[in-house]
Amino acid sequence: MNDHTSKKFDAELEGIRTRVLQMGGMVELQIVKAMEGLSEGDLLLIDQVIENDNRVNHLEIELDEACNQVIAKRQPTAVDLRMISTVQKTITDLERIGDEAKKIAKTAKQLHTTGSSFAPQIRLGHIADAVVDMLRTSLDAYARLDTIAAAQVVRHDKEVDAEFKGIMRQLITYMMEDPRTISQSIELMFVAKSVERIGDHAKNIAEYVVYMVKGRDVRHTSLEEIEREATR
């Protein structure tokens, strides 16, 4: 590959990388708006999240096509191929995060249009803030090729999973103590599950970063192994 072609290739990769981060920022905002719509009962905000999901979907398609074109034209190898592979996996997870934000928004709309006075008093803000922070950290790790930050995201996912289980136990208790809360408790279970899945997708992105930088697929390995690989 001559110098001119190499520079053009590098520019193409940088353009793709920048658009991945833009997509990440978009889905992060979708989560924040969906949770705010849920807590505040802001139907306008809720509708924005539902409508904007199409933008996330279109961006995934555009980026996937851009990656396929780079593979066909440039036939990347080694680190460059890992980078393209990481992008294609990452945008799939980002699109699925967008889907979960849309689910939260739809549930929020259902909860606030029925207007039941028997809603269980449960706070989902903390776990939502935690997964947004995980997503932000995983994207920052992707941008800076920071495997140590990526490993921290995987560790935080364990904490989110534990908090999710606590929320589910709390909601089950509400339903047992007051059957009038059953309908809304079930809806909030769906919200909590969506938030927990967002954390899983953020963890996936962090694992892809380790693969991109270190060349080792750390999916389905222990946290300790991931942390060892990240610090090598």
mmCIF file of C-alpha atoms in Angstrom:
data_model
loop_
_atom_site.group_PDB
_atom_site.id
_atom_site.type_symbol
_atom_site.label_atom_id
_atom_site.label_comp_id
_atom_site.label_asym_id
_atom_site.label_seq_id
_atom_site.Cartn_x
_atom_site.Cartn_y
_atom_site.Cartn_z
ATOM 1 C CA MET A 1 0.000 0.000 0.000
ATOM 2 C CA ASN A 2 1.616 3.286 -1.102
ATOM 3 C CA ASP A 3 1.786 6.337 1.170
ATOM 4 C CA HIS A 4 -1.152 8.135 -0.473
ATOM 5 C CA THR A 5 -3.368 5.047 -0.293
ATOM 6 C CA SER A 6 -2.294 4.427 3.310
ATOM 7 C CA LYS A 7 -3.247 7.968 4.343
ATOM 8 C CA LYS A 8 -6.617 7.620 2.627
ATOM 9 C CA PHE A 9 -7.203 4.309 4.411
ATOM 10 C CA ASP A 10 -6.299 5.858 7.769
ATOM 11 C CA ALA A 11 -8.739 8.709 7.073
ATOM 12 C CA GLU A 12 -11.500 6.201 6.283
ATOM 13 C CA LEU A 13 -10.867 4.335 9.540
ATOM 14 C CA GLU A 14 -10.819 7.579 11.518
ATOM 15 C CA GLY A 15 -14.100 8.640 9.909
ATOM 16 C CA ILE A 16 -15.723 5.358 10.910
ATOM 17 C CA ARG A 17 -14.337 5.620 14.445
ATOM 18 C CA THR A 18 -15.733 9.143 14.813
ATOM 19 C CA ARG A 19 -19.181 8.073 13.631
ATOM 20 C CA VAL A 20 -19.220 5.168 16.103
ATOM 21 C CA LEU A 21 -18.634 7.659 18.917
ATOM 22 C CA GLN A 22 -21.418 9.865 17.525
ATOM 23 C CA MET A 23 -23.754 6.869 17.528
ATOM 24 C CA GLY A 24 -22.705 6.129 21.099
ATOM 25 C CA GLY A 25 -23.533 9.680 22.146
ATOM 26 C CA MET A 26 -26.902 9.382 20.437
ATOM 27 C CA VAL A 27 -27.910 6.205 22.274
ATOM 28 C CA GLU A 28 -26.620 7.579 25.571
ATOM 29 C CA LEU A 29 -28.961 10.548 25.140
ATOM 30 C CA GLN A 30 -31.799 8.145 24.299
ATOM 31 C CA ILE A 31 -31.322 6.373 27.651
ATOM 32 C CA VAL A 32 -31.179 9.632 29.601
ATOM 33 C CA LYS A 33 -34.317 10.973 27.903
ATOM 34 C CA ALA A 34 -36.218 7.701 28.357
ATOM 35 C CA MET A 35 -35.472 7.585 32.088
ATOM 36 C CA GLU A 36 -36.279 11.276 32.500
ATOM 37 C CA GLY A 37 -39.545 10.744 30.662
ATOM 38 C CA LEU A 38 -40.324 7.855 33.010
ATOM 39 C CA SER A 39 -39.577 9.787 36.195
ATOM 40 C CA GLU A 40 -41.147 13.101 35.132
ATOM 41 C CA GLY A 41 -44.062 11.807 33.077
ATOM 42 C CA ASP A 42 -42.909 13.976 30.153
ATOM 43 C CA LEU A 43 -44.830 12.501 27.217
ATOM 44 C CA LEU A 44 -43.155 14.841 24.715
ATOM 45 C CA LEU A 45 -39.735 13.567 25.768
ATOM 46 C CA ILE A 46 -40.981 9.982 25.679
ATOM 47 C CA ASP A 47 -42.265 10.419 22.115
ATOM 48 C CA GLN A 48 -38.913 11.906 21.060
ATOM 49 C CA VAL A 49 -37.127 8.753 22.210
ATOM 50 C CA ILE A 50 -39.542 6.515 20.307
ATOM 51 C CA GLU A 51 -39.229 8.583 17.124
ATOM 52 C CA ASN A 52 -35.425 8.938 17.297
ATOM 53 C CA ASP A 53 -34.902 5.172 17.394
ATOM 54 C CA ASN A 54 -35.087 5.142 13.590
ATOM 55 C CA ARG A 55 -32.061 7.457 13.447
ATOM 56 C CA VAL A 56 -30.067 4.992 15.535
ATOM 57 C CA ASN A 57 -31.130 2.110 13.264
ATOM 58 C CA HIS A 58 -30.168 3.991 10.105
ATOM 59 C CA LEU A 59 -26.768 4.905 11.522
ATOM 60 C CA GLU A 60 -26.054 1.257 12.302
ATOM 61 C CA ILE A 61 -26.854 0.301 8.689
ATOM 62 C CA GLU A 62 -24.686 3.121 7.299
ATOM 63 C CA LEU A 63 -21.721 2.199 9.492
ATOM 64 C CA ASP A 64 -22.021 -1.507 8.724
ATOM 65 C CA GLU A 65 -22.003 -0.715 5.007
ATOM 66 C CA ALA A 66 -18.973 1.568 5.449
ATOM 67 C CA CYS A 67 -17.123 -1.277 7.194
ATOM 68 C CA ASN A 68 -18.023 -3.747 4.441
ATOM 69 C CA GLN A 69 -16.750 -1.330 1.800
ATOM 70 C CA VAL A 70 -13.448 -0.898 3.646
ATOM 71 C CA ILE A 71 -13.026 -4.676 3.894
ATOM 72 C CA ALA A 72 -13.786 -5.124 0.181
ATOM 73 C CA LYS A 73 -11.549 -2.272 -1.020
ATOM 74 C CA ARG A 74 -8.645 -2.348 1.431
ATOM 75 C CA GLN A 75 -8.554 -5.977 2.582
ATOM 76 C CA PRO A 76 -7.308 -4.940 6.046
ATOM 77 C CA THR A 77 -5.186 -7.294 8.137
ATOM 78 C CA ALA A 78 -4.104 -7.652 11.774
ATOM 79 C CA VAL A 79 -4.877 -4.554 13.880
ATOM 80 C CA ASP A 80 -6.915 -2.817 11.163
ATOM 81 C CA LEU A 81 -9.080 -5.893 10.652
ATOM 82 C CA ARG A 82 -9.631 -6.171 14.415
ATOM 83 C CA MET A 83 -10.639 -2.514 14.470
ATOM 84 C CA ILE A 84 -13.239 -3.045 11.711
ATOM 85 C CA SER A 85 -14.529 -6.207 13.401
ATOM 86 C CA THR A 86 -14.824 -4.306 16.693
ATOM 87 C CA VAL A 87 -16.792 -1.525 15.007
ATOM 88 C CA GLN A 88 -19.279 -3.969 13.488
ATOM 89 C CA LYS A 89 -19.845 -5.685 16.832
ATOM 90 C CA THR A 90 -20.004 -2.384 18.726
ATOM 91 C CA ILE A 91 -22.633 -0.808 16.475
ATOM 92 C CA THR A 92 -24.810 -3.904 16.877
ATOM 93 C CA ASP A 93 -24.690 -3.477 20.652
ATOM 94 C CA LEU A 94 -25.324 0.271 20.359
ATOM 95 C CA GLU A 95 -28.382 -0.391 18.195
ATOM 96 C CA ARG A 96 -29.676 -2.851 20.781
ATOM 97 C CA ILE A 97 -29.121 -0.283 23.525
ATOM 98 C CA GLY A 98 -31.258 2.054 21.430
ATOM 99 C CA ASP A 99 -33.933 -0.640 21.273
ATOM 100 C CA GLU A 100 -33.906 -0.948 25.075
ATOM 101 C CA ALA A 101 -34.232 2.838 25.460
ATOM 102 C CA LYS A 102 -37.234 2.716 23.135
ATOM 103 C CA LYS A 103 -38.773 -0.097 25.225
ATOM 104 C CA ILE A 104 -38.316 2.012 28.375
ATOM 105 C CA ALA A 105 -39.980 4.974 26.650
ATOM 106 C CA LYS A 106 -42.938 2.849 25.515
ATOM 107 C CA THR A 107 -43.375 1.459 29.032
ATOM 108 C CA ALA A 108 -43.146 4.983 30.464
ATOM 109 C CA LYS A 109 -45.896 6.093 28.092
ATOM 110 C CA GLN A 110 -48.080 3.187 29.169
ATOM 111 C CA LEU A 111 -47.515 3.928 32.864
ATOM 112 C CA HIS A 112 -48.224 7.644 32.592
ATOM 113 C CA THR A 113 -51.280 7.366 30.340
ATOM 114 C CA THR A 114 -53.009 4.823 32.607
ATOM 115 C CA GLY A 115 -52.284 6.993 35.651
ATOM 116 C CA SER A 116 -52.720 4.371 38.383
ATOM 117 C CA SER A 117 -52.408 5.717 41.931
ATOM 118 C CA PHE A 118 -51.010 2.395 43.131
ATOM 119 C CA ALA A 119 -47.540 2.717 41.647
ATOM 120 C CA PRO A 120 -44.826 1.093 43.800
ATOM 121 C CA GLN A 121 -42.328 3.610 45.144
ATOM 122 C CA ILE A 122 -39.109 2.350 43.636
ATOM 123 C CA ARG A 123 -36.138 4.327 42.391
ATOM 124 C CA LEU A 124 -34.554 3.217 39.141
ATOM 125 C CA GLY A 125 -32.423 6.335 38.715
ATOM 126 C CA HIS A 126 -29.327 4.926 40.418
ATOM 127 C CA ILE A 127 -29.056 1.797 38.287
ATOM 128 C CA ALA A 128 -29.820 3.851 35.161
ATOM 129 C CA ASP A 129 -27.044 6.308 36.027
ATOM 130 C CA ALA A 130 -24.698 3.354 36.546
ATOM 131 C CA VAL A 131 -25.328 1.854 33.100
ATOM 132 C CA VAL A 132 -25.036 5.260 31.403
ATOM 133 C CA ASP A 133 -21.662 5.652 33.119
ATOM 134 C CA MET A 134 -20.675 2.158 31.947
ATOM 135 C CA LEU A 135 -21.598 3.031 28.371
ATOM 136 C CA ARG A 136 -19.734 6.329 28.534
ATOM 137 C CA THR A 137 -16.637 4.628 29.955
ATOM 138 C CA SER A 138 -16.686 1.831 27.373
ATOM 139 C CA LEU A 139 -16.924 4.369 24.534
ATOM 140 C CA ASP A 140 -14.124 6.422 26.070
ATOM 141 C CA ALA A 141 -12.044 3.246 26.346
ATOM 142 C CA TYR A 142 -12.780 2.567 22.673
ATOM 143 C CA ALA A 143 -11.698 6.094 21.708
ATOM 144 C CA ARG A 144 -8.479 5.968 23.763
ATOM 145 C CA LEU A 145 -7.719 2.238 23.310
ATOM 146 C CA ASP A 146 -7.778 1.997 27.112
ATOM 147 C CA THR A 147 -8.034 -1.639 28.160
ATOM 148 C CA ILE A 148 -7.806 -0.838 31.882
ATOM 149 C CA ALA A 149 -10.909 1.368 31.681
ATOM 150 C CA ALA A 150 -12.593 -1.371 29.640
ATOM 151 C CA ALA A 151 -11.898 -3.922 32.397
ATOM 152 C CA GLN A 152 -13.454 -1.552 34.949
ATOM 153 C CA VAL A 153 -16.686 -1.585 32.923
ATOM 154 C CA VAL A 154 -16.792 -5.378 33.134
ATOM 155 C CA ARG A 155 -16.333 -5.157 36.913
ATOM 156 C CA HIS A 156 -19.130 -2.583 37.224
ATOM 157 C CA ASP A 157 -21.494 -4.882 35.320
ATOM 158 C CA LYS A 158 -21.353 -7.295 38.261
ATOM 159 C CA GLU A 159 -22.541 -4.475 40.543
ATOM 160 C CA VAL A 160 -25.370 -3.571 38.161
ATOM 161 C CA ASP A 161 -26.489 -7.213 38.032
ATOM 162 C CA ALA A 162 -26.623 -7.323 41.844
ATOM 163 C CA GLU A 163 -28.616 -4.088 42.006
ATOM 164 C CA PHE A 164 -31.026 -5.393 39.366
ATOM 165 C CA LYS A 165 -31.714 -8.514 41.440
ATOM 166 C CA GLY A 166 -32.402 -6.299 44.461
ATOM 167 C CA ILE A 167 -34.914 -4.226 42.484
ATOM 168 C CA MET A 168 -36.697 -7.362 41.297
ATOM 169 C CA ARG A 169 -36.966 -8.654 44.876
ATOM 170 C CA GLN A 170 -38.343 -5.284 45.966
ATOM 171 C CA LEU A 171 -40.999 -5.295 43.239
ATOM 172 C CA ILE A 172 -42.035 -8.861 44.063
ATOM 173 C CA THR A 173 -42.467 -7.786 47.695
ATOM 174 C CA TYR A 174 -44.679 -4.870 46.612
ATOM 175 C CA MET A 175 -46.903 -7.194 44.583
ATOM 176 C CA MET A 176 -47.235 -9.674 47.430
ATOM 177 C CA GLU A 177 -48.082 -6.972 49.977
ATOM 178 C CA ASP A 178 -50.476 -4.966 47.780
ATOM 179 C CA PRO A 179 -52.024 -6.698 44.734
ATOM 180 C CA ARG A 180 -53.137 -3.278 43.439
ATOM 181 C CA THR A 181 -49.500 -2.616 42.493
ATOM 182 C CA ILE A 182 -49.152 -5.766 40.359
ATOM 183 C CA SER A 183 -49.766 -4.157 36.967
ATOM 184 C CA GLN A 184 -47.363 -1.267 37.501
ATOM 185 C CA SER A 185 -44.798 -3.464 39.248
ATOM 186 C CA ILE A 186 -44.659 -5.735 36.206
ATOM 187 C CA GLU A 187 -44.147 -2.715 33.932
ATOM 188 C CA LEU A 188 -41.305 -1.508 36.164
ATOM 189 C CA MET A 189 -39.767 -4.989 36.023
ATOM 190 C CA PHE A 190 -39.613 -4.601 32.248
ATOM 191 C CA VAL A 191 -37.906 -1.224 32.666
ATOM 192 C CA ALA A 192 -35.386 -2.642 35.148
ATOM 193 C CA LYS A 193 -34.640 -5.541 32.785
ATOM 194 C CA SER A 194 -34.042 -3.112 29.903
ATOM 195 C CA VAL A 195 -31.650 -1.093 32.065
ATOM 196 C CA GLU A 196 -29.801 -4.262 33.082
ATOM 197 C CA ARG A 197 -29.504 -5.296 29.416
ATOM 198 C CA ILE A 198 -28.044 -1.893 28.563
ATOM 199 C CA GLY A 199 -25.340 -2.654 31.125
ATOM 200 C CA ASP A 200 -24.705 -6.002 29.420
ATOM 201 C CA HIS A 201 -24.290 -4.293 26.040
ATOM 202 C CA ALA A 202 -21.910 -1.714 27.538
ATOM 203 C CA LYS A 203 -19.893 -4.603 28.987
ATOM 204 C CA ASN A 204 -19.806 -6.258 25.553
ATOM 205 C CA ILE A 205 -18.368 -3.087 24.013
ATOM 206 C CA ALA A 206 -15.691 -2.986 26.715
ATOM 207 C CA GLU A 207 -14.743 -6.594 25.934
ATOM 208 C CA TYR A 208 -14.457 -5.721 22.230
ATOM 209 C CA VAL A 209 -11.988 -2.967 23.175
ATOM 210 C CA VAL A 210 -9.746 -5.528 24.886
ATOM 211 C CA TYR A 211 -9.940 -7.706 21.765
ATOM 212 C CA MET A 212 -9.160 -4.764 19.470
ATOM 213 C CA VAL A 213 -6.103 -3.691 21.457
ATOM 214 C CA LYS A 214 -4.749 -7.008 22.745
ATOM 215 C CA GLY A 215 -5.894 -9.379 20.019
ATOM 216 C CA ARG A 216 -7.529 -11.768 22.474
ATOM 217 C CA ASP A 217 -11.252 -12.517 22.551
ATOM 218 C CA VAL A 218 -12.176 -12.205 26.238
ATOM 219 C CA ARG A 219 -15.879 -12.922 25.891
ATOM 220 C CA HIS A 220 -17.055 -15.729 28.190
ATOM 221 C CA THR A 221 -13.929 -15.438 30.351
ATOM 222 C CA SER A 222 -13.725 -14.484 34.015
ATOM 223 C CA LEU A 223 -13.379 -10.919 35.259
ATOM 224 C CA GLU A 224 -9.971 -11.822 36.691
ATOM 225 C CA GLU A 225 -8.744 -13.043 33.289
ATOM 226 C CA ILE A 226 -10.001 -9.870 31.605
ATOM 227 C CA GLU A 227 -8.240 -7.696 34.179
ATOM 228 C CA ARG A 228 -4.997 -9.653 33.720
ATOM 229 C CA GLU A 229 -5.200 -9.308 29.940
ATOM 230 C CA ALA A 230 -5.980 -5.589 30.198
ATOM 231 C CA THR A 231 -2.862 -4.853 32.242
ATOM 232 C CA ARG A 232 -0.386 -6.892 30.158
#
